[in-house]
Coordinates of C-alpha atoms in Angstrom, one line a residue:
M1 CA 59.8 -226.1 126.2
S2 CA 61.0 -222.6 125.4
D3 CA 61.8 -223.1 121.7
K4 CA 58.9 -223.1 119.3
L5 CA 58.3 -226.8 118.2
N6 CA 55.5 -228.4 116.1
H7 CA 54.3 -231.3 117.0
E8 CA 52.0 -234.1 117.3
C9 CA 48.6 -234.4 116.5
G10 CA 45.7 -235.4 118.3
I11 CA 42.7 -238.2 117.4
A12 CA 38.9 -238.3 118.7
F13 CA 36.8 -241.2 118.0
L14 CA 33.2 -241.9 118.9
R15 CA 31.1 -244.5 118.4
L16 CA 27.2 -244.4 120.0
K17 CA 26.3 -248.4 120.7
K18 CA 22.7 -247.1 121.2
P19 CA 20.0 -245.6 119.1
L20 CA 19.8 -241.5 119.1
D21 CA 16.5 -241.5 120.8
F22 CA 18.1 -243.2 123.7
Y23 CA 21.1 -240.2 124.4
K24 CA 18.0 -237.3 123.6
G25 CA 15.9 -239.4 126.2
K26 CA 18.8 -239.8 128.9
Y27 CA 20.9 -236.4 128.4
G28 CA 18.3 -233.9 126.6
T29 CA 19.6 -234.3 123.3
A30 CA 20.2 -235.9 120.3
F31 CA 23.6 -233.9 119.6
Y32 CA 24.9 -235.5 122.4
G33 CA 27.7 -237.0 120.1
I34 CA 28.8 -233.9 118.8
Q35 CA 29.0 -232.1 121.9
K36 CA 31.6 -234.6 123.3
M37 CA 33.6 -234.8 119.8
Y38 CA 33.9 -231.4 120.5
L39 CA 35.3 -231.7 124.1
L40 CA 37.3 -234.1 123.3
M41 CA 39.1 -232.3 120.2
E42 CA 39.3 -229.0 122.8
K43 CA 40.8 -231.0 125.6
Q44 CA 43.6 -232.3 122.9
H45 CA 44.2 -228.7 121.6
N46 CA 47.6 -228.5 123.1
R47 CA 48.1 -231.3 120.2
G48 CA 47.4 -229.2 117.3
Q49 CA 46.6 -225.5 116.5
D50 CA 47.1 -225.5 112.6
G51 CA 43.7 -227.3 111.4
A52 CA 41.2 -229.7 112.5
G53 CA 38.3 -231.6 111.1
F54 CA 35.2 -233.8 112.1
A55 CA 33.7 -236.5 110.2
S56 CA 30.7 -238.4 111.0
I57 CA 28.3 -241.2 109.8
K58 CA 25.0 -241.9 110.3
M59 CA 24.0 -245.9 110.1
D60 CA 21.1 -247.7 108.2
V61 CA 20.0 -244.6 105.6
E62 CA 17.8 -245.3 102.9
P63 CA 19.1 -245.3 99.7
G64 CA 19.7 -241.2 98.2
E65 CA 20.1 -240.1 102.0
R66 CA 23.3 -238.3 102.8
Y67 CA 25.1 -240.3 105.5
I68 CA 28.2 -238.9 105.7
S69 CA 29.4 -235.2 106.4
R70 CA 32.9 -233.8 107.1
V71 CA 33.7 -229.9 108.0
R72 CA 37.4 -229.2 108.6
S73 CA 39.6 -225.7 108.6
N74 CA 43.0 -224.6 108.7
A75 CA 41.4 -221.1 110.3
A76 CA 43.2 -219.3 113.1
Q77 CA 41.5 -221.4 115.9
P78 CA 40.3 -224.1 113.8
I79 CA 38.4 -226.5 116.6
L80 CA 36.3 -223.5 117.1
D81 CA 35.7 -222.9 113.1
V82 CA 34.7 -226.5 113.1
F83 CA 32.0 -226.8 115.2
T84 CA 30.3 -222.8 114.7
Q85 CA 30.0 -224.4 110.9
I86 CA 28.2 -227.1 113.0
N87 CA 26.4 -225.5 115.3
S88 CA 25.5 -223.0 112.5
R89 CA 24.1 -225.7 110.0
I90 CA 22.4 -227.3 112.7
N91 CA 20.8 -224.2 114.0
E92 CA 19.6 -223.3 110.3
E93 CA 17.6 -226.6 109.8
L94 CA 15.9 -226.2 113.5
K95 CA 15.0 -222.8 112.7
A96 CA 13.3 -223.8 109.0
H97 CA 12.2 -226.8 110.4
P98 CA 10.7 -226.4 114.1
E99 CA 8.9 -230.1 113.9
Y100 CA 12.4 -231.6 114.2
A101 CA 13.2 -230.2 117.5
D102 CA 11.6 -233.0 119.3
S103 CA 12.4 -236.0 117.5
A104 CA 15.8 -237.6 117.0
E105 CA 14.9 -240.0 114.4
L106 CA 13.7 -236.7 112.2
Q107 CA 17.3 -234.8 113.1
K108 CA 19.4 -237.8 112.1
K109 CA 17.5 -237.7 108.9
H110 CA 17.3 -234.3 107.9
I111 CA 20.3 -232.9 110.0
P112 CA 24.1 -233.0 108.9
Y113 CA 27.0 -234.0 111.5
I114 CA 24.4 -236.3 113.7
G115 CA 25.0 -240.1 113.4
E116 CA 26.7 -242.3 115.6
L117 CA 30.1 -243.1 114.3
F118 CA 32.5 -239.5 114.5
L119 CA 36.0 -238.7 114.0
G120 CA 38.1 -235.6 114.7
H121 CA 41.4 -234.5 114.4
V122 CA 43.6 -231.7 115.6
R123 CA 46.6 -231.3 113.4
Y124 CA 50.3 -229.4 113.6
G125 CA 51.5 -229.4 110.3
T126 CA 54.9 -231.4 110.3
F127 CA 55.9 -230.1 106.6
G128 CA 54.8 -227.2 107.4
K129 CA 51.9 -227.2 104.8
N130 CA 48.6 -226.2 106.2
S131 CA 46.5 -225.9 103.5
I132 CA 42.9 -227.1 103.9
E133 CA 43.9 -230.4 101.6
S134 CA 46.5 -231.0 103.9
V135 CA 43.9 -231.0 107.0
H136 CA 42.5 -234.6 108.6
P137 CA 40.2 -236.8 108.1
F138 CA 40.3 -237.5 104.6
L139 CA 37.6 -239.1 102.6
R140 CA 37.9 -241.6 100.0
Q141 CA 34.1 -241.6 98.4
N142 CA 32.4 -244.3 96.5
N143 CA 29.0 -244.9 95.6
W144 CA 29.3 -248.4 97.1
M145 CA 29.0 -247.5 100.9
H146 CA 31.1 -250.1 101.9
R147 CA 34.0 -248.6 99.7
N148 CA 33.6 -245.2 101.3
L149 CA 36.8 -244.5 104.1
I150 CA 37.6 -241.9 106.2
V151 CA 41.3 -241.8 108.0
A152 CA 42.9 -239.8 110.2
G153 CA 45.9 -240.1 112.4
N154 CA 48.9 -239.4 114.4
F155 CA 51.6 -240.4 112.3
N156 CA 54.4 -240.1 109.7
M157 CA 55.9 -242.6 107.6
T158 CA 60.0 -242.5 106.9
N159 CA 59.5 -244.7 103.5
V160 CA 56.6 -242.4 101.6
T161 CA 58.2 -242.8 98.2
E162 CA 58.3 -246.6 98.4
L163 CA 54.6 -246.6 99.7
F164 CA 53.8 -244.4 96.8
N165 CA 56.0 -246.8 94.0
S166 CA 53.6 -249.4 95.8
L167 CA 50.7 -248.1 94.7
V168 CA 51.7 -247.6 91.7
E169 CA 52.3 -251.0 91.1
L170 CA 49.0 -251.5 91.8
G171 CA 47.8 -249.5 88.9
Q172 CA 47.0 -246.2 90.8
H173 CA 47.4 -243.0 90.4
P174 CA 47.8 -241.0 93.9
K175 CA 47.1 -237.7 93.6
E176 CA 50.5 -236.6 95.6
M177 CA 53.4 -238.3 97.5
A178 CA 52.4 -237.7 101.0
D179 CA 51.9 -240.6 103.6
T180 CA 48.3 -239.4 104.5
V181 CA 47.4 -239.8 100.9
T182 CA 49.4 -243.2 100.5
V183 CA 48.0 -244.5 103.9
M184 CA 44.7 -244.2 103.2
E185 CA 44.9 -244.9 99.4
K186 CA 46.7 -248.6 100.6
I187 CA 43.7 -249.5 102.9
G188 CA 41.7 -248.4 100.1
H189 CA 42.9 -250.4 97.9
F190 CA 42.6 -253.7 99.8
L191 CA 38.9 -252.5 101.1
D192 CA 37.9 -252.7 97.5
E193 CA 39.5 -255.9 97.0
E194 CA 37.9 -257.3 100.4
V195 CA 34.4 -256.3 98.8
T196 CA 34.6 -257.5 95.8
D197 CA 35.5 -260.8 97.3
L198 CA 32.9 -261.0 99.6
Y199 CA 30.4 -259.4 96.5
Q200 CA 32.0 -262.5 94.5
Q201 CA 30.5 -264.9 97.0
C202 CA 27.2 -263.7 97.6
K203 CA 26.8 -263.9 93.8
N204 CA 27.7 -267.4 93.9
N205 CA 25.1 -267.7 96.2
G206 CA 22.2 -266.4 94.5
L207 CA 22.3 -262.6 95.9
T208 CA 21.0 -259.9 94.2
K209 CA 23.4 -256.9 94.1
R210 CA 20.8 -255.2 96.7
E211 CA 21.0 -257.9 98.9
A212 CA 24.5 -258.6 99.1
S213 CA 25.1 -254.9 100.7
P214 CA 24.1 -255.8 104.2
V215 CA 26.0 -259.3 104.2
I216 CA 28.9 -257.8 103.0
G217 CA 29.2 -255.2 105.5
E218 CA 28.1 -257.8 108.4
N219 CA 31.6 -260.4 106.9
L220 CA 34.0 -257.5 106.1
D221 CA 37.1 -258.6 107.4
V222 CA 38.7 -255.2 109.0
A223 CA 41.6 -256.9 110.3
K224 CA 42.4 -258.3 107.4
I225 CA 42.6 -255.5 105.1
L226 CA 44.8 -253.8 107.7
R227 CA 46.9 -256.8 107.6
R228 CA 47.4 -256.3 104.0
A229 CA 47.9 -252.5 103.5
S230 CA 50.5 -252.2 106.4
K231 CA 53.1 -254.7 105.1
G232 CA 55.7 -252.5 104.7
W233 CA 55.0 -249.5 106.3
D234 CA 57.6 -247.8 108.5
G235 CA 56.9 -245.0 110.9
G236 CA 55.0 -244.0 114.0
Y237 CA 51.3 -244.1 113.8
A238 CA 48.0 -244.0 115.5
M239 CA 45.3 -243.9 112.8
A240 CA 41.5 -244.3 112.7
G241 CA 39.5 -245.3 109.9
L242 CA 35.3 -244.9 109.4
F243 CA 33.9 -247.5 106.9
G244 CA 30.7 -246.2 105.5
H245 CA 28.6 -248.8 105.6
G246 CA 29.4 -248.3 109.6
D247 CA 32.6 -250.3 110.6
A248 CA 35.5 -248.5 112.1
F249 CA 39.0 -248.8 113.3
V250 CA 42.0 -247.2 115.5
F251 CA 45.1 -248.9 114.6
R252 CA 48.5 -248.5 116.8
D253 CA 52.2 -248.9 115.2
P254 CA 54.2 -252.1 116.5
A255 CA 56.8 -250.1 118.5
G256 CA 53.9 -248.3 120.1
I257 CA 55.3 -244.8 119.2
R258 CA 52.4 -242.7 118.9
P259 CA 49.8 -243.2 122.0
A260 CA 45.9 -244.5 122.0
Y261 CA 43.8 -244.6 124.9
F262 CA 40.2 -246.5 124.6
Y263 CA 37.1 -246.6 127.3
E264 CA 33.8 -248.5 126.0
D265 CA 30.5 -248.9 128.3
D266 CA 27.0 -249.9 127.0
E267 CA 26.6 -246.3 125.2
V268 CA 29.8 -245.6 123.9
V269 CA 33.4 -246.6 122.4
V270 CA 35.7 -243.7 122.3
V271 CA 39.2 -243.3 121.9
A272 CA 41.4 -240.7 121.9
S273 CA 45.3 -239.5 122.2
E274 CA 45.5 -238.9 125.8
R275 CA 44.2 -240.9 128.6
P276 CA 42.8 -238.0 130.9
V277 CA 40.8 -236.5 128.1
I278 CA 38.6 -239.6 128.4
Q279 CA 38.7 -239.6 131.8
T280 CA 37.5 -235.8 131.7
V281 CA 35.1 -236.1 128.9
F282 CA 32.9 -238.8 130.1
N283 CA 33.7 -238.5 134.0
V284 CA 35.8 -241.9 134.3
D285 CA 38.2 -243.9 136.6
F286 CA 42.0 -244.1 135.4
E287 CA 41.9 -247.8 135.6
K288 CA 38.7 -247.7 132.7
V289 CA 40.7 -246.2 130.1
N290 CA 42.8 -248.8 128.4
E291 CA 46.1 -248.5 125.9
L292 CA 45.6 -249.6 122.9
Q293 CA 48.4 -252.2 122.7
P294 CA 51.3 -251.8 120.0
G295 CA 50.6 -253.6 116.7
K296 CA 47.0 -253.9 117.7
A297 CA 43.8 -252.5 116.2
L298 CA 40.7 -251.7 118.4
I299 CA 38.1 -252.9 115.8
I300 CA 34.2 -252.0 116.1
K301 CA 31.9 -253.6 113.5
K302 CA 28.4 -252.0 112.9
N303 CA 26.6 -254.1 115.0
G304 CA 28.6 -252.5 118.0
S305 CA 31.1 -255.3 118.8
V306 CA 34.3 -254.5 119.9
T307 CA 37.6 -256.6 119.7
E308 CA 41.4 -256.2 120.2
E309 CA 42.9 -257.8 117.4
E310 CA 46.8 -258.0 116.5
I311 CA 47.8 -256.8 113.1
I312 CA 51.6 -256.9 113.0
A313 CA 53.7 -258.5 115.7
P314 CA 54.4 -256.1 118.4
S315 CA 58.5 -255.3 118.5
V316 CA 60.1 -254.0 121.3
K317 CA 58.0 -251.5 123.1
K318 CA 59.2 -247.8 122.0
S319 CA 56.5 -245.4 122.9
C320 CA 57.7 -241.7 122.5
S321 CA 59.3 -240.5 125.7
F322 CA 58.4 -236.9 124.6
E323 CA 55.1 -237.6 125.1
R324 CA 55.9 -237.7 129.0
I325 CA 58.3 -234.9 129.0
Y326 CA 56.5 -232.4 127.2
F327 CA 53.5 -233.1 124.7
S328 CA 50.3 -234.6 126.7
R329 CA 48.8 -232.8 128.9
G330 CA 50.4 -232.9 132.4
S331 CA 46.6 -233.9 133.9
D332 CA 47.6 -237.7 133.4
A333 CA 48.1 -239.4 136.9
E334 CA 51.3 -241.1 136.1
I335 CA 52.6 -238.1 133.7
Y336 CA 52.3 -236.1 136.6
R337 CA 54.6 -238.5 138.7
E338 CA 57.0 -239.0 135.9
R339 CA 57.6 -235.1 135.1
K340 CA 58.0 -234.9 138.8
M341 CA 60.9 -237.4 139.3
L342 CA 62.2 -235.9 136.1
G343 CA 63.0 -232.8 138.5
K344 CA 63.7 -234.7 141.3
L345 CA 66.7 -237.2 139.7
I346 CA 68.1 -233.8 137.9
L347 CA 68.5 -232.2 141.4
P348 CA 72.1 -233.8 142.1
A349 CA 73.7 -232.3 139.0
V350 CA 72.1 -229.0 139.8
L351 CA 73.6 -229.0 143.5
E352 CA 77.1 -229.6 142.2
A353 CA 76.4 -226.5 139.8
I354 CA 75.7 -224.3 142.5
D355 CA 78.1 -226.0 145.0
N356 CA 75.6 -227.2 147.6
D357 CA 74.9 -223.1 148.1
T358 CA 70.6 -223.7 148.5
D359 CA 70.5 -221.0 150.6
N360 CA 71.9 -218.2 147.8
T361 CA 69.6 -219.7 145.4
V362 CA 66.5 -218.9 143.9
F363 CA 64.8 -221.8 141.8
S364 CA 62.4 -220.8 138.9
Y365 CA 61.2 -222.5 135.7
I366 CA 60.4 -221.7 132.2
P367 CA 58.1 -222.0 130.2
N368 CA 54.7 -223.1 132.0
T369 CA 54.7 -226.7 130.8
A370 CA 58.0 -226.9 132.6
E371 CA 56.2 -226.2 136.3
T372 CA 55.7 -230.0 136.9
S373 CA 59.1 -231.1 136.8
F374 CA 60.3 -227.8 138.9
Y375 CA 57.8 -229.3 141.4
G376 CA 59.6 -232.3 141.7
M377 CA 63.1 -230.8 141.5
V378 CA 61.8 -228.3 145.1
E379 CA 60.7 -231.0 146.5
A380 CA 63.8 -232.5 146.2
A381 CA 65.8 -229.6 147.0
Q382 CA 63.4 -229.3 150.3
D383 CA 64.5 -232.7 151.1
F384 CA 68.3 -232.0 150.8
L385 CA 67.8 -228.9 152.9
N386 CA 66.1 -230.8 155.3
Q387 CA 69.1 -233.3 155.8
R388 CA 71.9 -230.5 156.3
K389 CA 69.6 -229.0 158.8
N390 CA 69.2 -232.6 160.8
K391 CA 72.7 -232.8 160.5
Y392 CA 73.9 -229.4 161.9
I393 CA 71.3 -229.6 164.4
L394 CA 72.9 -233.4 165.4
D395 CA 76.1 -232.1 165.0
N396 CA 75.7 -229.1 167.6
R397 CA 72.9 -230.1 169.9
R398 CA 74.6 -228.7 172.8
K399 CA 75.5 -225.2 171.1
L400 CA 72.2 -225.0 169.8
T401 CA 69.7 -221.6 171.3
A402 CA 65.8 -221.2 171.3
E403 CA 67.0 -218.4 168.7
T404 CA 69.3 -220.1 166.6
L405 CA 67.3 -222.9 166.3
Q406 CA 64.1 -221.3 165.4
E407 CA 66.2 -219.2 162.7
L408 CA 67.5 -222.6 161.5
L409 CA 64.1 -224.0 160.9
Q410 CA 62.8 -221.0 159.1
V411 CA 65.9 -221.5 156.1
K412 CA 63.7 -222.7 153.0
I413 CA 64.3 -223.3 149.5
R414 CA 63.9 -220.3 147.6
T415 CA 61.2 -220.1 144.7
E416 CA 60.3 -217.3 142.8
K417 CA 58.1 -216.9 139.1
V418 CA 60.8 -215.3 137.3
A419 CA 60.0 -215.5 134.1
I420 CA 56.7 -214.0 132.5
K421 CA 55.4 -215.2 128.9
D422 CA 53.8 -212.6 126.9
A423 CA 51.7 -215.1 125.2
K424 CA 50.2 -212.2 122.7
L425 CA 53.8 -211.4 121.5
R426 CA 54.4 -215.0 121.0
T427 CA 52.2 -215.6 118.1
F428 CA 53.2 -212.7 116.3
I429 CA 56.6 -214.4 115.8
T430 CA 56.5 -215.9 112.4
E431 CA 59.0 -215.2 109.9
D432 CA 62.9 -215.9 110.3
S433 CA 63.7 -212.5 109.2
S434 CA 62.1 -210.8 112.0
R435 CA 62.4 -213.4 114.8
D436 CA 65.6 -212.3 116.3
D437 CA 64.6 -208.7 117.6
L438 CA 61.1 -210.2 118.5
V439 CA 62.1 -213.3 120.2
A440 CA 64.1 -211.5 122.9
H441 CA 60.9 -210.0 124.4
V442 CA 58.8 -213.1 124.1
Y443 CA 59.8 -213.6 127.7
D444 CA 59.7 -210.6 130.7
V445 CA 61.5 -211.2 134.1
T446 CA 60.3 -210.2 137.7
Y447 CA 62.7 -207.5 139.1
G448 CA 63.6 -207.0 142.9
V449 CA 63.8 -210.9 143.5
I450 CA 67.3 -211.7 142.9
K451 CA 70.2 -210.5 145.0
P452 CA 73.7 -210.4 143.2
S453 CA 75.2 -213.3 145.4
D454 CA 72.3 -215.3 144.1
N455 CA 72.6 -218.3 142.1
L456 CA 69.5 -218.3 139.4
V457 CA 68.3 -221.8 138.6
I458 CA 65.9 -222.2 135.5
I459 CA 64.0 -225.5 134.5
D460 CA 62.8 -226.1 131.5
D461 CA 61.1 -229.3 129.7
S462 CA 64.0 -229.5 126.8
I463 CA 66.4 -227.7 124.4
V464 CA 65.8 -228.2 121.0
R465 CA 67.4 -225.5 119.1
G466 CA 68.3 -223.1 121.8
T467 CA 67.2 -219.8 119.8
T468 CA 65.1 -218.6 122.5
L469 CA 67.4 -219.0 125.0
K470 CA 70.3 -217.3 123.3
M471 CA 68.0 -214.5 121.8
S472 CA 65.8 -214.1 125.1
I473 CA 66.1 -216.0 128.1
I474 CA 69.4 -215.5 129.2
K475 CA 69.9 -212.6 128.1
M476 CA 66.7 -211.4 130.4
M477 CA 67.9 -213.2 133.3
D478 CA 71.5 -211.2 133.1
R479 CA 69.4 -208.0 133.4
L480 CA 68.2 -209.7 137.3
R481 CA 72.3 -209.5 137.8
P482 CA 72.5 -212.7 139.4
K483 CA 76.0 -214.5 140.2
S484 CA 75.3 -217.3 138.0
I485 CA 72.2 -218.6 135.6
V486 CA 71.7 -222.5 135.4
I487 CA 69.8 -223.5 132.8
V488 CA 68.2 -227.3 133.3
S489 CA 66.7 -229.1 131.1
S490 CA 64.7 -232.0 132.2
A491 CA 65.2 -233.8 129.1
P492 CA 68.3 -235.1 127.6
Q493 CA 70.3 -233.3 125.0
I494 CA 68.4 -233.9 121.3
R495 CA 70.9 -235.1 119.3
Y496 CA 69.0 -236.4 116.1
P497 CA 66.1 -235.8 114.1
D498 CA 62.8 -237.3 114.5
C499 CA 61.0 -238.7 111.5
Y500 CA 57.5 -239.9 113.7
G501 CA 55.6 -237.3 114.1
I502 CA 57.6 -234.3 115.8
D503 CA 58.8 -231.6 113.3
M504 CA 62.9 -232.2 114.3
A505 CA 63.8 -233.2 110.6
R506 CA 67.2 -231.2 110.2
L507 CA 70.2 -232.1 112.3
E508 CA 71.8 -228.7 111.9
G509 CA 68.6 -227.0 113.5
L510 CA 69.7 -229.0 116.9
V511 CA 71.8 -227.0 119.4
A512 CA 73.4 -230.1 120.7
F513 CA 74.9 -231.4 117.1
R514 CA 76.4 -227.5 116.7
A515 CA 78.0 -228.3 119.5
A516 CA 79.3 -231.0 118.8
L517 CA 80.8 -230.2 115.5
E518 CA 82.6 -226.6 117.0
L519 CA 84.2 -229.2 119.6
L520 CA 85.3 -231.2 116.6
K521 CA 86.6 -228.1 114.8
E522 CA 88.4 -227.0 118.3
R523 CA 90.1 -230.4 119.1
G524 CA 91.4 -231.2 115.3
L525 CA 88.9 -234.1 114.7
Y526 CA 86.9 -232.3 111.7
H527 CA 88.0 -235.4 109.6
I528 CA 85.0 -237.3 111.9
V529 CA 83.0 -235.3 109.5
D530 CA 83.8 -236.4 106.4
E531 CA 84.1 -239.9 107.2
V532 CA 80.5 -239.6 108.8
Y533 CA 79.8 -238.1 105.2
A534 CA 81.3 -241.1 103.3
K535 CA 79.4 -244.4 105.6
C536 CA 76.5 -242.6 104.7
K537 CA 76.3 -242.4 101.5
A538 CA 77.8 -245.7 100.7
Q539 CA 74.4 -246.9 102.0
E540 CA 72.4 -245.3 99.9
N541 CA 71.1 -248.0 97.9
L542 CA 71.3 -250.5 100.9
N543 CA 67.9 -252.1 102.2
D544 CA 66.8 -249.6 105.3
S545 CA 67.2 -253.2 107.6
D546 CA 71.3 -252.9 106.8
V547 CA 71.6 -249.4 107.3
V548 CA 73.4 -248.4 110.2
N549 CA 73.3 -244.9 112.3
Y550 CA 76.9 -243.7 111.8
V551 CA 75.9 -239.9 113.0
T552 CA 76.4 -241.5 116.0
E553 CA 80.1 -241.1 115.6
I554 CA 80.2 -237.2 115.8
Y555 CA 79.2 -237.3 119.2
A556 CA 81.7 -240.4 120.4
P557 CA 85.2 -238.4 121.0
F558 CA 82.6 -236.3 123.9
Q559 CA 81.2 -236.8 127.2
P560 CA 77.9 -234.8 128.0
Q561 CA 79.2 -232.7 129.9
E562 CA 81.3 -231.7 127.2
I563 CA 78.9 -231.0 124.9
S564 CA 76.8 -229.3 127.5
D565 CA 79.5 -226.7 128.3
K566 CA 80.1 -226.0 124.8
I567 CA 75.9 -225.6 124.3
A568 CA 76.4 -223.2 127.1
H569 CA 79.3 -220.8 125.5
M570 CA 77.7 -220.7 122.4
L571 CA 74.1 -219.7 124.0
S572 CA 76.1 -216.9 125.9
S573 CA 77.3 -213.9 124.5
E574 CA 80.3 -211.2 125.7
E575 CA 77.6 -208.8 127.1
I576 CA 76.3 -211.5 129.8
Q577 CA 77.8 -210.9 133.2
A578 CA 76.8 -213.9 135.1
D579 CA 78.1 -217.4 134.7
V580 CA 76.0 -219.5 132.7
K581 CA 75.7 -223.4 132.7
I582 CA 73.6 -225.7 131.3
I583 CA 72.7 -228.8 132.5
F584 CA 70.8 -232.0 130.6
Q585 CA 69.1 -235.0 132.0
T586 CA 70.5 -238.0 131.5
V587 CA 69.3 -240.9 129.7
E588 CA 69.3 -243.2 132.5
N589 CA 67.4 -241.0 134.5
L590 CA 65.1 -240.3 132.0
H591 CA 64.5 -244.0 131.9
T592 CA 63.9 -244.4 135.5
A593 CA 61.5 -241.4 135.8
C594 CA 59.4 -242.8 132.6
P595 CA 59.7 -246.4 132.3
K596 CA 57.0 -247.1 130.2
N597 CA 57.6 -244.8 127.2
L598 CA 61.3 -246.1 126.1
G599 CA 61.6 -244.1 122.8
D600 CA 64.7 -242.4 123.1
W601 CA 66.2 -242.3 119.3
Y602 CA 66.1 -238.2 119.4
F603 CA 69.0 -238.3 122.4
T604 CA 70.2 -241.6 121.6
G605 CA 70.0 -242.1 118.1
D606 CA 68.4 -245.4 118.9
Y607 CA 65.7 -245.7 116.4
P608 CA 62.5 -248.3 116.9
T609 CA 62.3 -248.8 112.9
P610 CA 64.7 -249.5 110.3
G611 CA 63.6 -246.2 108.3
G612 CA 64.8 -244.0 111.0
N613 CA 68.2 -245.0 110.4
R614 CA 68.0 -244.0 106.6
V615 CA 66.7 -240.7 108.0
V616 CA 69.2 -239.9 110.4
N617 CA 71.7 -240.6 107.4
R618 CA 69.7 -238.7 105.1
A619 CA 69.4 -235.6 107.3
F620 CA 73.2 -235.7 107.6
M621 CA 73.7 -235.9 103.9
N622 CA 71.9 -233.2 103.2
F623 CA 73.5 -231.0 105.8
Y624 CA 77.0 -231.9 104.5
E625 CA 75.6 -231.4 101.1
G626 CA 74.0 -227.6 102.0
K627 CA 70.8 -229.2 101.0
D628 CA 67.9 -227.3 103.0
A629 CA 65.4 -230.2 102.6
R630 CA 63.3 -233.1 104.7
A631 CA 65.0 -236.6 105.2
Y632 CA 61.9 -238.0 104.7

């Protein structure tokens, strides 16, 4: 994705099922869990670079001994900073107490961060906040061990105001109106009620408070707590929670919007946002890593039992297709195949744009994350060329000489590494006021590989705002003096904001929306904008389930190619000499390539939760009213 887009968070959960001396004996260290957590988080570095956090719980400690540790960072390299702090503290303790070195029991007792239960998080801030208070995991403390709650997740709720108000109705006083706070406090409220009810039962059975404590931990109904807490939630989420006594959960939204995968054996239970992370860190096969199903929670009790329980009845599965196009690492076997298929399926449109002239076309990609779809496009182009060769040979069998046949067989699809990204310069671009001049130099080009008679085809993952295309890529490609520049997006046109975890909240930031507005003006149809605003305004006080996405009417008068052509015109400028074309994937091809991830609301406006329709209407009203505000 050549446009800068903050997105997604990643979770890493680990439960060690055996005593720490087992891991010290088998793997040579009682720090096995910490080492694995570092790898789980670092392998998900792609999912978050604004902040990182780590929490651990020691089980079965004596009263007065610290059993919860947490460290968070919003430094420039947050994962490295988190584990540097952890390692420094561990080394300090070992240096001061050499006797701890050979004893897993002493290490657990005296050294922080060592334990049996771990939760990590890597973060992108979708609200632009990067204070340390916004970094997961969040901790809700209490002197009752069972009431301590640690939560981290990959989620956005669309109805934060309603959730906040429900907490106020319960008598709470939340410290801020944020989905992270409201979600944790909602779970915490029903955790408190569950503990209170269990204690009352223990008291009625004649148990003292101290005797009741292990009984409460054993009988705590985690699924019941989650069912009660999640009533009214509207959003996409994959969240994990730890309770102070040792129970834990990972919970996924009923539409499966946000991803979560898990693996269990007799030594560990591990959960991550991406499958290949678990495969790599624990050296397990693809088939052994399971997807947590929508609406279900993986519940890990203190005694080591693991169950997958339904918390909310699943709705139609609408897993985020952007995970497949861009967000997740391409090392996942399924994602790799899907990205190649995205490249293959878009080739017919590319061939039409270049009049089937593959002999005078150079294929390339930008940025590096588009490389896999580039391979698929080139393989399909080579198949096309081979078919053309075979037809030519069959039609001219009697006229071909050995020399002309050899010459024909040597013709190949031309591929080049045309665009080169200056990564160091990229990190310097932060302020909008200086962005335009700097963004023009984010990429450099390889000179001497393009002829004036060539078409230059460049495939990108997706086109969001178009800023980098307009200010940098098209200008730099034009320096090579090709006949035409064809920009190919392996994703469809992004027409609507996301409200489930991706930082695409403002409609006017989307180049497809701006193109549609331009077309409405040109064709005397701009009255549709006023009509859509009136319809959106009329729905302000309706229940979410009754709200309709009327923003679709902005695009309705136009064919997708008309909008693509307008985008190409908008992203070009008078000094560009090449003919510029922009091609987008179709939604139908996207679903063919990624059949298990059918969430496409940013392309189609078909939101998987009722809150999505309210958010897109609010985003449109903000645009119409000139408000620089988020819609959720």
